[in-house]
Tab-separated table of C-alpha atoms in Angstrom:
chain	number	residue	atom	x	y	z
A	961	UNK	CA	-40.121	-65.234	56.506
A	962	UNK	CA	-39.152	-62.038	54.710
A	963	UNK	CA	-36.270	-62.300	52.276
A	964	UNK	CA	-34.554	-59.228	53.701
A	965	UNK	CA	-35.021	-58.289	57.351
A	966	UNK	CA	-33.974	-55.242	59.301
A	967	UNK	CA	-34.454	-54.068	62.870
A	968	UNK	CA	-36.888	-51.165	62.427
A	969	UNK	CA	-35.395	-49.200	65.344
A	970	UNK	CA	-35.445	-46.371	66.079
A	971	UNK	CA	-31.815	-46.236	67.050
A	972	UNK	CA	-31.447	-43.067	69.111
A	973	UNK	CA	-27.864	-41.884	68.852
A	974	UNK	CA	-26.185	-38.896	70.506
A	975	UNK	CA	-24.426	-36.604	68.085
A	976	UNK	CA	-20.820	-37.716	67.657
A	977	UNK	CA	-21.467	-41.306	68.673
A	978	UNK	CA	-21.153	-44.455	66.590
A	979	UNK	CA	-24.105	-46.572	65.570
A	980	UNK	CA	-24.206	-49.885	63.756
A	981	UNK	CA	-27.025	-52.089	62.553
A	982	UNK	CA	-27.479	-55.185	60.471
A	983	UNK	CA	-29.615	-56.566	57.712
A	984	UNK	CA	-30.134	-60.285	57.200
A	985	UNK	CA	-31.023	-61.938	53.905
A	986	UNK	CA	-32.437	-65.386	53.309
A	987	UNK	CA	-31.117	-66.334	49.884
A	988	UNK	CA	-27.547	-67.560	50.143
A	989	UNK	CA	-27.092	-67.104	46.386
A	990	UNK	CA	-27.710	-63.343	46.531
A	991	UNK	CA	-25.135	-61.466	44.532
A	992	UNK	CA	-25.205	-57.759	45.229
A	993	UNK	CA	-25.880	-55.689	48.307
A	994	UNK	CA	-26.530	-52.015	48.874
A	995	UNK	CA	-27.472	-49.472	51.495
A	996	UNK	CA	-29.914	-46.710	50.599
A	997	UNK	CA	-30.914	-43.758	52.706
A	998	UNK	CA	-34.476	-42.466	52.825
A	999	UNK	CA	-35.653	-39.277	54.473
A	1000	UNK	CA	-39.250	-39.186	55.629
A	1001	UNK	CA	-41.585	-39.987	52.707
A	1002	UNK	CA	-38.950	-38.924	50.182
A	1003	UNK	CA	-37.245	-40.960	47.508
A	1004	UNK	CA	-34.513	-43.386	48.570
A	1005	UNK	CA	-30.981	-42.481	47.559
A	1006	UNK	CA	-28.059	-44.824	47.147
A	1007	UNK	CA	-25.685	-44.518	50.072
A	1008	UNK	CA	-23.152	-47.176	49.179
A	1009	UNK	CA	-22.626	-50.576	47.658
A	1010	UNK	CA	-21.387	-53.371	49.908
A	1011	UNK	CA	-18.372	-55.293	48.737
A	1012	UNK	CA	-17.187	-58.684	49.930
A	1013	UNK	CA	-14.091	-57.268	51.568
A	1014	UNK	CA	-15.975	-54.460	53.283
A	1015	UNK	CA	-15.747	-50.833	52.267
A	1016	UNK	CA	-15.744	-47.334	53.675
A	1017	UNK	CA	-17.098	-44.072	52.428
A	1018	UNK	CA	-16.139	-41.304	54.796
A	1019	UNK	CA	-17.865	-41.947	58.113
A	1020	UNK	CA	-19.779	-44.921	56.764
A	1021	UNK	CA	-18.506	-48.502	56.766
A	1022	UNK	CA	-20.318	-51.419	55.177
A	1023	UNK	CA	-19.550	-55.082	55.768
A	1024	UNK	CA	-20.784	-58.316	54.251
A	1025	UNK	CA	-20.842	-61.617	56.106
A	1026	UNK	CA	-21.795	-64.304	53.620
A	1027	UNK	CA	-21.461	-67.163	56.098
A	1028	UNK	CA	-24.077	-65.668	58.398
A	1029	UNK	CA	-25.976	-63.951	55.577
A	1030	UNK	CA	-26.025	-60.412	56.803
A	1031	UNK	CA	-24.695	-57.015	55.881
A	1032	UNK	CA	-23.980	-54.211	58.282
A	1033	UNK	CA	-23.685	-50.442	58.258
A	1034	UNK	CA	-21.664	-48.487	60.762
A	1035	UNK	CA	-21.856	-44.723	61.069
A	1036	UNK	CA	-19.062	-42.993	62.968
A	1037	UNK	CA	-19.168	-39.490	64.432
A	1038	UNK	CA	-22.920	-39.246	63.827
A	1039	UNK	CA	-24.297	-35.932	62.581
A	1040	UNK	CA	-27.796	-34.593	63.005
A	1041	UNK	CA	-28.138	-34.865	59.240
A	1042	UNK	CA	-27.620	-38.635	59.452
A	1043	UNK	CA	-31.142	-38.952	60.885
A	1044	UNK	CA	-32.976	-41.026	58.304
A	1045	UNK	CA	-34.187	-44.508	57.517
A	1046	UNK	CA	-31.545	-46.819	56.093
A	1047	UNK	CA	-32.728	-49.414	53.623
A	1048	UNK	CA	-30.912	-52.624	52.898
A	1049	UNK	CA	-31.210	-53.834	49.299
A	1050	UNK	CA	-30.285	-57.253	47.989
A	1051	UNK	CA	-30.139	-58.351	44.380
A	1052	UNK	CA	-31.258	-61.858	43.606
A	1053	UNK	CA	-29.138	-64.732	42.349
A	1054	UNK	CA	-28.241	-64.955	38.705
A	1055	UNK	CA	-31.232	-66.986	37.521
A	1056	UNK	CA	-33.703	-66.035	34.824
A	1057	UNK	CA	-36.444	-65.655	37.435
A	1058	UNK	CA	-34.620	-63.242	39.657
A	1059	UNK	CA	-32.444	-61.320	37.237
A	1060	UNK	CA	-33.366	-57.706	37.776
A	1061	UNK	CA	-35.375	-58.331	40.950
A	1062	UNK	CA	-34.359	-56.335	43.952
A	1063	UNK	CA	-35.464	-57.044	47.513
A	1064	UNK	CA	-35.700	-54.159	49.942
A	1065	UNK	CA	-35.670	-54.362	53.690
A	1066	UNK	CA	-38.297	-52.340	55.547
A	1067	UNK	CA	-35.599	-50.032	56.869
A	1068	UNK	CA	-33.850	-49.094	60.102
A	1069	UNK	CA	-34.654	-45.687	61.514
A	1070	UNK	CA	-31.775	-43.719	62.989
A	1071	UNK	CA	-32.394	-40.591	65.049
A	1072	UNK	CA	-29.358	-38.515	65.944
A	1073	UNK	CA	-29.963	-36.220	68.900
A	1074	UNK	CA	-28.036	-33.089	69.938
B	1364	UNK	CA	-30.186	-32.123	35.098
B	1365	UNK	CA	-30.197	-35.919	35.257
B	1366	UNK	CA	-33.409	-37.042	36.855
B	1367	UNK	CA	-36.385	-39.359	37.066
B	1368	UNK	CA	-39.638	-37.452	36.785
B	1369	UNK	CA	-42.830	-38.894	38.180
B	1370	UNK	CA	-46.288	-37.394	37.923
B	1371	UNK	CA	-48.525	-36.646	39.626
B	1372	UNK	CA	-47.067	-36.139	43.110
B	1373	UNK	CA	-50.449	-36.709	44.782
B	1374	UNK	CA	-53.480	-38.494	43.403
B	1375	UNK	CA	-56.875	-39.138	44.942
B	1376	UNK	CA	-59.264	-41.333	43.009
B	1377	UNK	CA	-62.229	-43.644	43.446
B	1378	UNK	CA	-62.512	-47.395	43.106
B	1379	UNK	CA	-62.594	-48.571	39.524
B	1380	UNK	CA	-61.521	-45.375	37.791
B	1381	UNK	CA	-58.563	-46.128	35.547
B	1382	UNK	CA	-55.450	-44.069	36.152
B	1383	UNK	CA	-51.911	-43.742	34.874
B	1384	UNK	CA	-48.837	-42.579	36.759
B	1385	UNK	CA	-46.147	-41.375	34.411
B	1386	UNK	CA	-42.416	-41.893	34.799
B	1387	UNK	CA	-39.699	-40.495	32.594
B	1388	UNK	CA	-35.904	-40.520	32.839
B	1389	UNK	CA	-33.388	-38.482	30.870
B	1390	UNK	CA	-30.287	-40.555	31.622
B	1391	UNK	CA	-30.642	-43.104	28.809
B	1392	UNK	CA	-30.945	-45.913	31.355
B	1393	UNK	CA	-31.900	-49.372	30.171
B	1394	UNK	CA	-33.448	-50.473	33.456
B	1395	UNK	CA	-36.605	-49.020	34.960
B	1396	UNK	CA	-38.881	-50.275	37.700
B	1397	UNK	CA	-41.873	-49.455	39.874
B	1398	UNK	CA	-42.203	-49.914	43.626
B	1399	UNK	CA	-44.847	-49.385	46.228
B	1400	UNK	CA	-44.010	-48.532	49.803
B	1401	UNK	CA	-46.281	-49.370	52.708
B	1402	UNK	CA	-45.598	-48.932	56.424
B	1403	UNK	CA	-43.711	-51.869	57.888
B	1404	UNK	CA	-43.344	-53.581	54.517
B	1405	UNK	CA	-40.671	-51.505	52.879
B	1406	UNK	CA	-40.457	-51.095	49.128
B	1407	UNK	CA	-41.916	-53.891	47.070
B	1408	UNK	CA	-41.213	-54.222	43.383
B	1409	UNK	CA	-44.260	-54.154	41.113
B	1410	UNK	CA	-42.761	-54.443	37.631
B	1411	UNK	CA	-39.397	-53.880	36.063
B	1412	UNK	CA	-38.039	-53.483	32.566
B	1413	UNK	CA	-34.538	-54.195	31.396
B	1414	UNK	CA	-35.062	-52.828	27.913
B	1415	UNK	CA	-37.599	-51.390	25.511
B	1416	UNK	CA	-40.542	-53.750	24.975
B	1417	UNK	CA	-39.275	-56.032	27.763
B	1418	UNK	CA	-41.169	-56.038	31.061
B	1419	UNK	CA	-41.209	-58.516	33.932
B	1420	UNK	CA	-43.261	-58.986	37.052
B	1421	UNK	CA	-41.852	-58.085	40.396
B	1422	UNK	CA	-43.203	-59.323	43.696
B	1423	UNK	CA	-46.590	-57.586	43.682
B	1424	UNK	CA	-47.770	-57.165	40.061
B	1425	UNK	CA	-51.463	-57.963	40.599
B	1426	UNK	CA	-53.719	-55.064	39.656
B	1427	UNK	CA	-51.034	-53.177	37.740
B	1428	UNK	CA	-49.898	-52.897	34.139
B	1429	UNK	CA	-46.862	-51.281	32.610
B	1430	UNK	CA	-45.514	-50.598	29.152
B	1431	UNK	CA	-42.086	-49.735	27.817
B	1432	UNK	CA	-42.526	-48.444	24.288
B	1433	UNK	CA	-39.618	-46.028	24.549
B	1434	UNK	CA	-36.487	-46.158	26.621
B	1435	UNK	CA	-37.216	-43.000	28.599
B	1436	UNK	CA	-40.839	-43.692	29.644
B	1437	UNK	CA	-42.299	-46.368	31.886
B	1438	UNK	CA	-45.903	-45.577	32.882
B	1439	UNK	CA	-47.744	-47.485	35.600
B	1440	UNK	CA	-51.393	-48.208	34.842
B	1441	UNK	CA	-54.085	-49.143	37.317
B	1442	UNK	CA	-57.014	-50.365	35.227
B	1443	UNK	CA	-59.435	-50.642	38.145
B	1444	UNK	CA	-57.931	-49.200	41.314
B	1445	UNK	CA	-58.977	-50.638	44.653
B	1446	UNK	CA	-58.465	-49.314	48.201
B	1447	UNK	CA	-55.659	-51.807	48.856
B	1448	UNK	CA	-53.645	-49.989	46.191
B	1449	UNK	CA	-53.504	-46.893	48.355
B	1450	UNK	CA	-49.779	-46.468	48.793
B	1451	UNK	CA	-46.676	-44.414	48.056
B	1452	UNK	CA	-45.320	-45.312	44.634
B	1453	UNK	CA	-41.784	-44.802	43.349
B	1454	UNK	CA	-40.410	-45.131	39.869
B	1455	UNK	CA	-36.694	-45.757	39.459
B	1456	UNK	CA	-34.106	-46.214	36.738
B	1457	UNK	CA	-30.620	-47.642	36.688
B	1458	UNK	CA	-27.632	-47.596	34.370
B	1459	UNK	CA	-27.000	-51.216	35.365
B	1460	UNK	CA	-28.932	-53.950	33.613
B	1461	UNK	CA	-29.723	-55.770	36.881
B	1462	UNK	CA	-31.142	-52.643	38.423
B	1463	UNK	CA	-28.412	-51.857	40.853
B	1464	UNK	CA	-27.665	-48.241	41.718
B	1465	UNK	CA	-31.190	-46.991	41.347
B	1466	UNK	CA	-32.187	-43.387	40.800
B	1467	UNK	CA	-35.664	-42.740	42.148
B	1468	UNK	CA	-38.389	-40.320	41.223
B	1469	UNK	CA	-39.863	-38.211	44.007
B	1470	UNK	CA	-42.853	-40.468	44.506
B	1471	UNK	CA	-46.611	-40.484	43.977
B	1472	UNK	CA	-48.927	-40.716	46.958
B	1473	UNK	CA	-52.055	-42.496	45.741
B	1474	UNK	CA	-55.259	-42.670	47.725
B	1475	UNK	CA	-58.099	-44.847	46.436
């Protein structure tokens, strides 16, 4: 089983609609969680960190559910420019073996259509 | 401009011919790491470094070497490339010691 799993999609979303997707992680001791955005074959860029209480950044909302071991990303009022692959990233627990190791999900593709 | 610079952008080589992919950052970051990205597998960490002269294996270190002699540079060395190392490679750095909030280079597409 992969340590971080994402639905690959694609999620086809009409412009202006809301889309949400999850990322599950296997290690209950994971400490830090992030969403990155990656455009086709380009470098990933940090979209937002995910905090325990949930957080928003403009049209983007991230949530963490520790009990069920998943994080989510919700995009409101989707724009054409939101079309990308969204990568879930989980930092390992605070042990000497995993300090500094990051686990990436394979990504969820979102396609916003006019 | 703050950035992570990776070279070359594209590289075609043959089995067994040693190669180096360079990575340099100008942000004085302690943490640097290398990833490979393959379809359906996402990014997998090859090696990371939390400080000068300190390197650690990631999830897929076999067939790769790295060195961190200076803070700004973190080259990836393939001593004897094989076809299964054909991939898209990314270097990244972070101001955080655990590697959070990564800044990525623009990638190197390697074909062996």
